PDB file of C-alpha atoms in Angstrom:
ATOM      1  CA  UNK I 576      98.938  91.349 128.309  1.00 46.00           C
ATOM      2  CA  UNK I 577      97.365  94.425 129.460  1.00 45.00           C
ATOM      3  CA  UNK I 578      97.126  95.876 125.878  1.00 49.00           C
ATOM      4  CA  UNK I 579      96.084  93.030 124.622  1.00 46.00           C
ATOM      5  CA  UNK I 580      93.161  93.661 126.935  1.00 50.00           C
ATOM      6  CA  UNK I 581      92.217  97.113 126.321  1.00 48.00           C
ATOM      7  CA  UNK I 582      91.899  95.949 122.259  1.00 51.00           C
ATOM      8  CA  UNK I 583      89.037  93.714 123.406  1.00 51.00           C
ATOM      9  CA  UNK I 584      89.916  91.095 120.794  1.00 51.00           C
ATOM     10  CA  UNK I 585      86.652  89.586 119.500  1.00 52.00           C
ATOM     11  CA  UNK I 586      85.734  86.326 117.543  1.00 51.00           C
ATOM     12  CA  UNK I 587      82.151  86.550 114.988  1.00 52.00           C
ATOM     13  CA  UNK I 588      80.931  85.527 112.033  1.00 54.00           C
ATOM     14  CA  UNK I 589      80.499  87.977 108.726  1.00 50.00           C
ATOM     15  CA  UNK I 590      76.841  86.929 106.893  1.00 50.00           C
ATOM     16  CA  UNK I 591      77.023  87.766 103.035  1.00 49.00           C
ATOM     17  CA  UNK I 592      73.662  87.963 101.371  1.00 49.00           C
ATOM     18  CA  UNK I 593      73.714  86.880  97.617  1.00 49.00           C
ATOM     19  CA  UNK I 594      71.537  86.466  94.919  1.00 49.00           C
ATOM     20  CA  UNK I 595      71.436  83.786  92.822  1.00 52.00           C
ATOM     21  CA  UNK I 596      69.513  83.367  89.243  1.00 58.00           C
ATOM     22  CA  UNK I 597      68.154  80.166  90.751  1.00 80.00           C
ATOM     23  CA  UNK I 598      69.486  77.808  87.869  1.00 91.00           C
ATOM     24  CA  UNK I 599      70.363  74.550  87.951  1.00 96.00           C
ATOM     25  CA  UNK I 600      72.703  73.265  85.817  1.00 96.00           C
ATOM     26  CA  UNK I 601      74.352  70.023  84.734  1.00 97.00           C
ATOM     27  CA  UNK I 602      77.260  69.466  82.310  1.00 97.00           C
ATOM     28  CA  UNK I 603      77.471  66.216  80.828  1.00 98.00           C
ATOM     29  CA  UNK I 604      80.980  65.741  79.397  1.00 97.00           C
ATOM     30  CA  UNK I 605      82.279  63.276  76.634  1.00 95.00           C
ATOM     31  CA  UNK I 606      85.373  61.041  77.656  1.00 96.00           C
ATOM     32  CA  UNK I 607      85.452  58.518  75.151  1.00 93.00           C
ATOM     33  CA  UNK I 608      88.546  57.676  73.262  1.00 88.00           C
ATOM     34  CA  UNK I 609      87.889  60.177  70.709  1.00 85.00           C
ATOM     35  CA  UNK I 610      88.263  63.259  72.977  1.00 86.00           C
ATOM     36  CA  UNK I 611      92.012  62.287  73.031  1.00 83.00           C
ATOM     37  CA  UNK I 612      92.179  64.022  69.194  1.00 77.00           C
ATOM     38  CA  UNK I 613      93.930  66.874  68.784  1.00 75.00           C
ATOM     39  CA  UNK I 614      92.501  69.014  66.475  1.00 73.00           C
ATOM     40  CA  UNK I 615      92.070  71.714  69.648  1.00 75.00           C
ATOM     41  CA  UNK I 616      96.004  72.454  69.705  1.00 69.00           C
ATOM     42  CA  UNK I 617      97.686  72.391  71.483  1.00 67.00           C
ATOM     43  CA  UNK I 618      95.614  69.926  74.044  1.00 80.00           C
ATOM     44  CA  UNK I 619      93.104  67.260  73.254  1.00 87.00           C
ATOM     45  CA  UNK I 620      89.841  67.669  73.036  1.00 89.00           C
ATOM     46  CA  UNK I 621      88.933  66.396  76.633  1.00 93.00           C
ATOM     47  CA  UNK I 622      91.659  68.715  78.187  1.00 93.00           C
ATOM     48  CA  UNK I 623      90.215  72.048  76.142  1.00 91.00           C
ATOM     49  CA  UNK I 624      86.761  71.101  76.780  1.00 93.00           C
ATOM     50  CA  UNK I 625      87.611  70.708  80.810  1.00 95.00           C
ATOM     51  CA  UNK I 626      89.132  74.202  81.237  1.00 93.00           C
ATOM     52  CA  UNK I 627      86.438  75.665  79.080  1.00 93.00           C
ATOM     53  CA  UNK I 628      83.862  73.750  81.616  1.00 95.00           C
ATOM     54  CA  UNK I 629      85.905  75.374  84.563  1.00 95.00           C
ATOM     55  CA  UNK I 630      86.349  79.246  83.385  1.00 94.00           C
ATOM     56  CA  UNK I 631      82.363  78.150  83.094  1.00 94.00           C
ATOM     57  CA  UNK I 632      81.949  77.325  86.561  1.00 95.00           C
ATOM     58  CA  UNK I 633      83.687  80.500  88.195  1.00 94.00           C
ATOM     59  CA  UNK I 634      81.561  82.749  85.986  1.00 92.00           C
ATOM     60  CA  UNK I 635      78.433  81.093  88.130  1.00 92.00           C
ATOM     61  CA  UNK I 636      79.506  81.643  91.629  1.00 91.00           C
ATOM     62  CA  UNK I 637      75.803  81.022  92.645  1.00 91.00           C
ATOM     63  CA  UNK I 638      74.366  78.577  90.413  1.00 93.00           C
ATOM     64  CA  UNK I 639      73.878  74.893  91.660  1.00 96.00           C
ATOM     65  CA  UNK I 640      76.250  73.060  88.775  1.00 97.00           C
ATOM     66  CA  UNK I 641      76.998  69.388  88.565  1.00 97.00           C
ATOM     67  CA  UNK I 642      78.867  67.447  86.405  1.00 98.00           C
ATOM     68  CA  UNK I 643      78.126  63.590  84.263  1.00 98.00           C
ATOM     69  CA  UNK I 644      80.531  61.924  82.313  1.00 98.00           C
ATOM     70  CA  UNK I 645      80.029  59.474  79.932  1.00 97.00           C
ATOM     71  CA  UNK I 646      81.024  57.593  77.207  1.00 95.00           C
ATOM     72  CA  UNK I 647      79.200  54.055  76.604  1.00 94.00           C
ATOM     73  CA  UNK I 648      78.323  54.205  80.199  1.00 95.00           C
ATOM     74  CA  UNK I 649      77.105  57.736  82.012  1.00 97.00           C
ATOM     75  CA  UNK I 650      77.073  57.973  85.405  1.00 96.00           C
ATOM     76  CA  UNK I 651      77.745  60.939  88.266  1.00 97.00           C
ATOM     77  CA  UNK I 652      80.772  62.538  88.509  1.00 97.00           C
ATOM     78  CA  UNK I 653      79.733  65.156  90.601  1.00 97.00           C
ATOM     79  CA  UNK I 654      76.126  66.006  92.250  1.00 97.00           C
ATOM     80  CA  UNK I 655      74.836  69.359  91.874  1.00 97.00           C
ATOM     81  CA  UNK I 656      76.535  71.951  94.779  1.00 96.00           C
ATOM     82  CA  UNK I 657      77.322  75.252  95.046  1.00 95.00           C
ATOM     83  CA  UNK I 658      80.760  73.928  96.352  1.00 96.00           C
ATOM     84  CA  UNK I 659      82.634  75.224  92.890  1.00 96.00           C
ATOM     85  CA  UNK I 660      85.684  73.988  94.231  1.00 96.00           C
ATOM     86  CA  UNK I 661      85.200  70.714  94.893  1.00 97.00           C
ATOM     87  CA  UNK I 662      83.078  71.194  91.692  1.00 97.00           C
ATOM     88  CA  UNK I 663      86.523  72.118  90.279  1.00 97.00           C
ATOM     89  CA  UNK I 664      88.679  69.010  91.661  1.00 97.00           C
ATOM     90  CA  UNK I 665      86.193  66.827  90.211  1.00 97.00           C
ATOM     91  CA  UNK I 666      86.632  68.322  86.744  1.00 97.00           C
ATOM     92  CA  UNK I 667      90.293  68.210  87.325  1.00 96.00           C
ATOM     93  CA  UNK I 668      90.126  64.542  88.026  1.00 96.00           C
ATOM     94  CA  UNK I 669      88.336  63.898  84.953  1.00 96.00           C
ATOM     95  CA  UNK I 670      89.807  61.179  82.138  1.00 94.00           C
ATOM     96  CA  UNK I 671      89.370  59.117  79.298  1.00 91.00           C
ATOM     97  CA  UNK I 672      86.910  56.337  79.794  1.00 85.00           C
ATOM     98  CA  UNK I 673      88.591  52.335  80.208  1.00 89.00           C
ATOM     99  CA  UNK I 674      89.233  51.109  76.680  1.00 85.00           C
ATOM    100  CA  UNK I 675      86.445  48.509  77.282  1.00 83.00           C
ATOM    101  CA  UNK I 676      84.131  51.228  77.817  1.00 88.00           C
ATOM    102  CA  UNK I 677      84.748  53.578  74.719  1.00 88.00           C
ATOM    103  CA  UNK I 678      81.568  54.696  72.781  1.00 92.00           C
ATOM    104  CA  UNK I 679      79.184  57.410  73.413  1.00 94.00           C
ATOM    105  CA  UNK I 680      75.690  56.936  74.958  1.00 96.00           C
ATOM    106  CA  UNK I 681      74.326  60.872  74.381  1.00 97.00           C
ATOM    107  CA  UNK I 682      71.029  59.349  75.270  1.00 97.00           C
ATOM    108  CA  UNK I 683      72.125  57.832  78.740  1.00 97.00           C
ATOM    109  CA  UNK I 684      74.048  60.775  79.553  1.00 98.00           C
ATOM    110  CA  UNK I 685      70.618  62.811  79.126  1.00 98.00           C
ATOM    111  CA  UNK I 686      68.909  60.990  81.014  1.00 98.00           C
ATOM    112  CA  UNK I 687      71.162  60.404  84.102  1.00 98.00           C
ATOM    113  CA  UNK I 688      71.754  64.328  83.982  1.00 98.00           C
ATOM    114  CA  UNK I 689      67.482  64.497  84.386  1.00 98.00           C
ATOM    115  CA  UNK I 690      67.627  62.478  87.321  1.00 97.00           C
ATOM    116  CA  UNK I 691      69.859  64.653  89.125  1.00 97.00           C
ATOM    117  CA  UNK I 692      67.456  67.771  88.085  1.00 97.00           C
ATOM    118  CA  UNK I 693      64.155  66.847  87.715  1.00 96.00           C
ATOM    119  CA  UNK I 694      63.319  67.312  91.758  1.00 94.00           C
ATOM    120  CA  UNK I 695      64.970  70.559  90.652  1.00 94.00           C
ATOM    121  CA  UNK I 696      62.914  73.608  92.477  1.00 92.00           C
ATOM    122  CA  UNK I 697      65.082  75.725  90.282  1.00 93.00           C
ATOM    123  CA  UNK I 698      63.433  78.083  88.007  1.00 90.00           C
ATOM    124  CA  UNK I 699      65.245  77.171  85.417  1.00 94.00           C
ATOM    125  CA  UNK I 700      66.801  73.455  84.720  1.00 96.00           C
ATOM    126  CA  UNK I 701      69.604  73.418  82.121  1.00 96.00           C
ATOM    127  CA  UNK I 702      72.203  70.537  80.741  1.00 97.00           C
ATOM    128  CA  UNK I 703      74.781  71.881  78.677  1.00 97.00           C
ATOM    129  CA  UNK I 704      76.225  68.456  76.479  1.00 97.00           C
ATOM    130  CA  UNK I 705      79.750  68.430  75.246  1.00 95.00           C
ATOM    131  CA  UNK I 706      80.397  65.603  72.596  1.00 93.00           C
ATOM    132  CA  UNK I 707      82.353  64.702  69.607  1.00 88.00           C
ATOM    133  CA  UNK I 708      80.655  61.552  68.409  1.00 79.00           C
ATOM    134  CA  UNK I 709      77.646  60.462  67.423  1.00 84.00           C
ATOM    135  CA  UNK I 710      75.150  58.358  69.538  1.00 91.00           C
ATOM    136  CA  UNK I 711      76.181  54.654  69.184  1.00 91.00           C
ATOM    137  CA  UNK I 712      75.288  53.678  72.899  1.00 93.00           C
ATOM    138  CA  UNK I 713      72.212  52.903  75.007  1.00 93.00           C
ATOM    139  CA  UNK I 714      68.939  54.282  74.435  1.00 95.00           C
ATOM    140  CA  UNK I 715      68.093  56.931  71.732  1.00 96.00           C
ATOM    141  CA  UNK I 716      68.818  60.465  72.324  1.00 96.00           C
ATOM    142  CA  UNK I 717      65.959  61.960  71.084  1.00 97.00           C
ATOM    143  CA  UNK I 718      63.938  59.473  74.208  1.00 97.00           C
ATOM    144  CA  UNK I 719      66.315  60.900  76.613  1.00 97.00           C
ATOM    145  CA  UNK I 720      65.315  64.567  75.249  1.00 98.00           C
ATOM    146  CA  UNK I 721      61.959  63.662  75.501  1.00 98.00           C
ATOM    147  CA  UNK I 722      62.274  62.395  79.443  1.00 97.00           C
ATOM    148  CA  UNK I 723      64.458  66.272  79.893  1.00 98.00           C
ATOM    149  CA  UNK I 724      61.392  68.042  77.886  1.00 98.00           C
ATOM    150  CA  UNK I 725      58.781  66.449  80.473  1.00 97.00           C
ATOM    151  CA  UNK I 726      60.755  68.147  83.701  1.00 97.00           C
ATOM    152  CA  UNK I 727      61.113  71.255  82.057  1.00 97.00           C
ATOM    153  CA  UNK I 728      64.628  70.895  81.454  1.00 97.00           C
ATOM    154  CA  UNK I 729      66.348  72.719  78.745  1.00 96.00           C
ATOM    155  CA  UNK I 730      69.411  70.402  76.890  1.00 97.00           C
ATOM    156  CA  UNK I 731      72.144  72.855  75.471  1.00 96.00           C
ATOM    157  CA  UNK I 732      74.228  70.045  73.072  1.00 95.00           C
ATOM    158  CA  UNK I 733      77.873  71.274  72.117  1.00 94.00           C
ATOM    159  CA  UNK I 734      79.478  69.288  68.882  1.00 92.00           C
ATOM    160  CA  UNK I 735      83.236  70.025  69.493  1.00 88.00           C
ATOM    161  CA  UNK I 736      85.486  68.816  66.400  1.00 79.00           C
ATOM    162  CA  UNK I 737      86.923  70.769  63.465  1.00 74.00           C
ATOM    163  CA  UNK I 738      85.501  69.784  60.145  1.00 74.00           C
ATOM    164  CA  UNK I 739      88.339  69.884  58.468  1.00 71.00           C
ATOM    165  CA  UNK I 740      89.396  66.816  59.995  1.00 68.00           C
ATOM    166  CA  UNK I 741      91.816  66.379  62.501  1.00 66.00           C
ATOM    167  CA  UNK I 742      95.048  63.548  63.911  1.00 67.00           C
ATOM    168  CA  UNK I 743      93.791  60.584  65.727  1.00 67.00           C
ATOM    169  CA  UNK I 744      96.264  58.580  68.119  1.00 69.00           C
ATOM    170  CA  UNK I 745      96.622  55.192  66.873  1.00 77.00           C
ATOM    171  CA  UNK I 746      98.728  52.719  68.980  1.00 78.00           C
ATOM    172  CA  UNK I 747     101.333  50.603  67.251  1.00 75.00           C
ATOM    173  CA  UNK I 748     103.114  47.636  68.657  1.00 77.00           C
ATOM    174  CA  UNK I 749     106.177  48.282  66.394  1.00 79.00           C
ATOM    175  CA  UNK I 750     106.264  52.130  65.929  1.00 76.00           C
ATOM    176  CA  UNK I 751     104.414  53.534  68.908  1.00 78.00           C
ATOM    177  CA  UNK I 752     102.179  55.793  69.064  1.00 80.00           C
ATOM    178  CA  UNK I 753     101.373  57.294  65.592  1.00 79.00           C
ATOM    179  CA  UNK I 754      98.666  59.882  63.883  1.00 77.00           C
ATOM    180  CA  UNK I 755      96.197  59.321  61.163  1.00 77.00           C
ATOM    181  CA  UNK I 756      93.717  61.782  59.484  1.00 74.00           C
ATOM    182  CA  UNK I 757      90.237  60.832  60.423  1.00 73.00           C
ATOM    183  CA  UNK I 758      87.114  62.994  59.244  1.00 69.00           C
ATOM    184  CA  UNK I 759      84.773  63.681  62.183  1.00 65.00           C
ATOM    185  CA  UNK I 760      81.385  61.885  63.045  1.00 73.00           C
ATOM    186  CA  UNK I 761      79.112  64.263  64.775  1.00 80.00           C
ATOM    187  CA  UNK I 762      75.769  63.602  64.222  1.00 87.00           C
ATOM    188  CA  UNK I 763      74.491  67.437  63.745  1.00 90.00           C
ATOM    189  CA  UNK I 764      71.322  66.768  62.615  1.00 93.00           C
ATOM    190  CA  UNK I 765      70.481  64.493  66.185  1.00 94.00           C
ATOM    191  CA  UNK I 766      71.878  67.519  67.944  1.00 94.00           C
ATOM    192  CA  UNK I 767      69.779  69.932  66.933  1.00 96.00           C
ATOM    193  CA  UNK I 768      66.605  67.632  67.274  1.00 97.00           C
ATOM    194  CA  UNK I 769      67.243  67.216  70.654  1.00 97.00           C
ATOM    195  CA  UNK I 770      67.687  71.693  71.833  1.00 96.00           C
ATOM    196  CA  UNK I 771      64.580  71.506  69.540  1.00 98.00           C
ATOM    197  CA  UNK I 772      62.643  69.566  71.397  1.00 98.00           C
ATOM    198  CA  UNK I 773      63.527  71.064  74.786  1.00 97.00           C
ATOM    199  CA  UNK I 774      63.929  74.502  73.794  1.00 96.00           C
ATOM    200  CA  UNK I 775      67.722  75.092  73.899  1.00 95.00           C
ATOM    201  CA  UNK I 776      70.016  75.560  71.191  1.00 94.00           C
ATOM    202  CA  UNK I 777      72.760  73.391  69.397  1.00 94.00           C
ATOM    203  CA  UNK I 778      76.040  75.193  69.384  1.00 93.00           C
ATOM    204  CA  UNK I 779      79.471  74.135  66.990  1.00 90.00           C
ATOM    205  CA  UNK I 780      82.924  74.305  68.390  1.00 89.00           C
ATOM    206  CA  UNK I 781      85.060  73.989  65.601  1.00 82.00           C
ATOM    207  CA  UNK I 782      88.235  75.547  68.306  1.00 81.00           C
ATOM    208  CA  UNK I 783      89.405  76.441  71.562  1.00 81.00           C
ATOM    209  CA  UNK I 784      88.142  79.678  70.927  1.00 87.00           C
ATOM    210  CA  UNK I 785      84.841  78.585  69.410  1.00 87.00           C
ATOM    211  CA  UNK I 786      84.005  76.447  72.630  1.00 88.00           C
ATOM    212  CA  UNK I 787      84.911  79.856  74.667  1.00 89.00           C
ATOM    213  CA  UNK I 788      82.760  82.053  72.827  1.00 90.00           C
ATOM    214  CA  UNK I 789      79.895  78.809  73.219  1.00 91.00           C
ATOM    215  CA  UNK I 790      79.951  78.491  76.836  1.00 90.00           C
ATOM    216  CA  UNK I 791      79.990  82.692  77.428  1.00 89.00           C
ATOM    217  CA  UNK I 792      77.054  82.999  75.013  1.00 88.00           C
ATOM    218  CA  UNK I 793      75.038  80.087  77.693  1.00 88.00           C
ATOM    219  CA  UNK I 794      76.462  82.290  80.471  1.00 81.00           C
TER     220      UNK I 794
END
């Protein structure tokens, strides 16, 4: 006990000052049933695209990031926080939208990703889009980049497929689950239109690799 004395055992806290870039960023991330194709061997779409959003993540230690998902609905998945690892078990927990719910409002997830940044006092206000459809949901995307372009809100849109076409999951009653060659349906030309109008920049993933190199060139 007496040595145990004499060390003078003491109890603080340790302050770490860091710098941040002061950005603000949301991910809005496609779940609808075409993310389950898997033309991103040897995962799905949806699975590639989530670590991709992750490695993401732990390259911005200090950076507010939050995450939509959507499909024909968009909604919250995660607020903007600089709690990366609950950040991280969010994205974890993300999945393919209800059956009922397959389709993909781009618009809608625009526009719920403004609402969570346009109060923003970020300097800069960034939504980086991952999708492999085209728009067939809600209200046009072009309005939604329109809303994003009145906060000052850059939209960085990702088309993730492989043009070459890829193996879509079809569900059969008598032979299971079976694979048939579908072409892809990204609407490129939307895409670019909307980092046009708020001054970001459309960006093909074609692979795994692809997406990498994508989300280290925003980084």
């Amino acid at each position: 006990i007496f040595s145990i004395a004499l060390a003078r055992p003491q109890a603080g806290e340790k302050i770490e000052e860091v710098s941040g870039e002061g950005i603000d960023i949301m991910v809005a991330l496609d779940t609808s049933w075409s993310m389950r194709n898997r033309d991103f061997e040897p995962k799905n779409r949806l699975e590639v695209a989530k670590k991709v959003v992750k490695d993401f993540i732990l390259k911005r230690p200090y950076d507010r990031i939050g995450l939509v998902v959507f499909s024909a609905l968009a909604f919250t998945h995660c607020p903007l926080t600089t709690d990366h690892q609950v950040l991280l078990n969010f994205v974890d927990r993300v999945s393919f939208c209800r059956k009922e719910h397959d389709g993909t409002a781009i618009g809608n997830a625009i526009a719920v990703a403004v609402d969570r940044l346009k109060d923003s006092k970020a300097k800069s206000k960034v939504i980086v889009l991952v999708t492999d459809g085209e728009n067939n949901r809600g209200i046009d995307p072009l309005q939604g980049a329109e809303i994003a372009k009145a906060f000052g809100i850059k939209v960085y849109p990702i088309g993730i497929y492989n043009p070459a076409g890829f193996l879509q999951p079809i569900d059969d009653l008598i032979f299971g689950t079976r694979y048939v060659v579908k072409m892809p349906r990204v609407d490129e030309d939307m895409m670019k239109k909307i980092a046009q109008i708020t001054g970001g920049k459309y960006f093909r993933a074609t692979d795994p690799q692809a997406l990498e190199n994508i989300f280290a060139e925003i980084n």
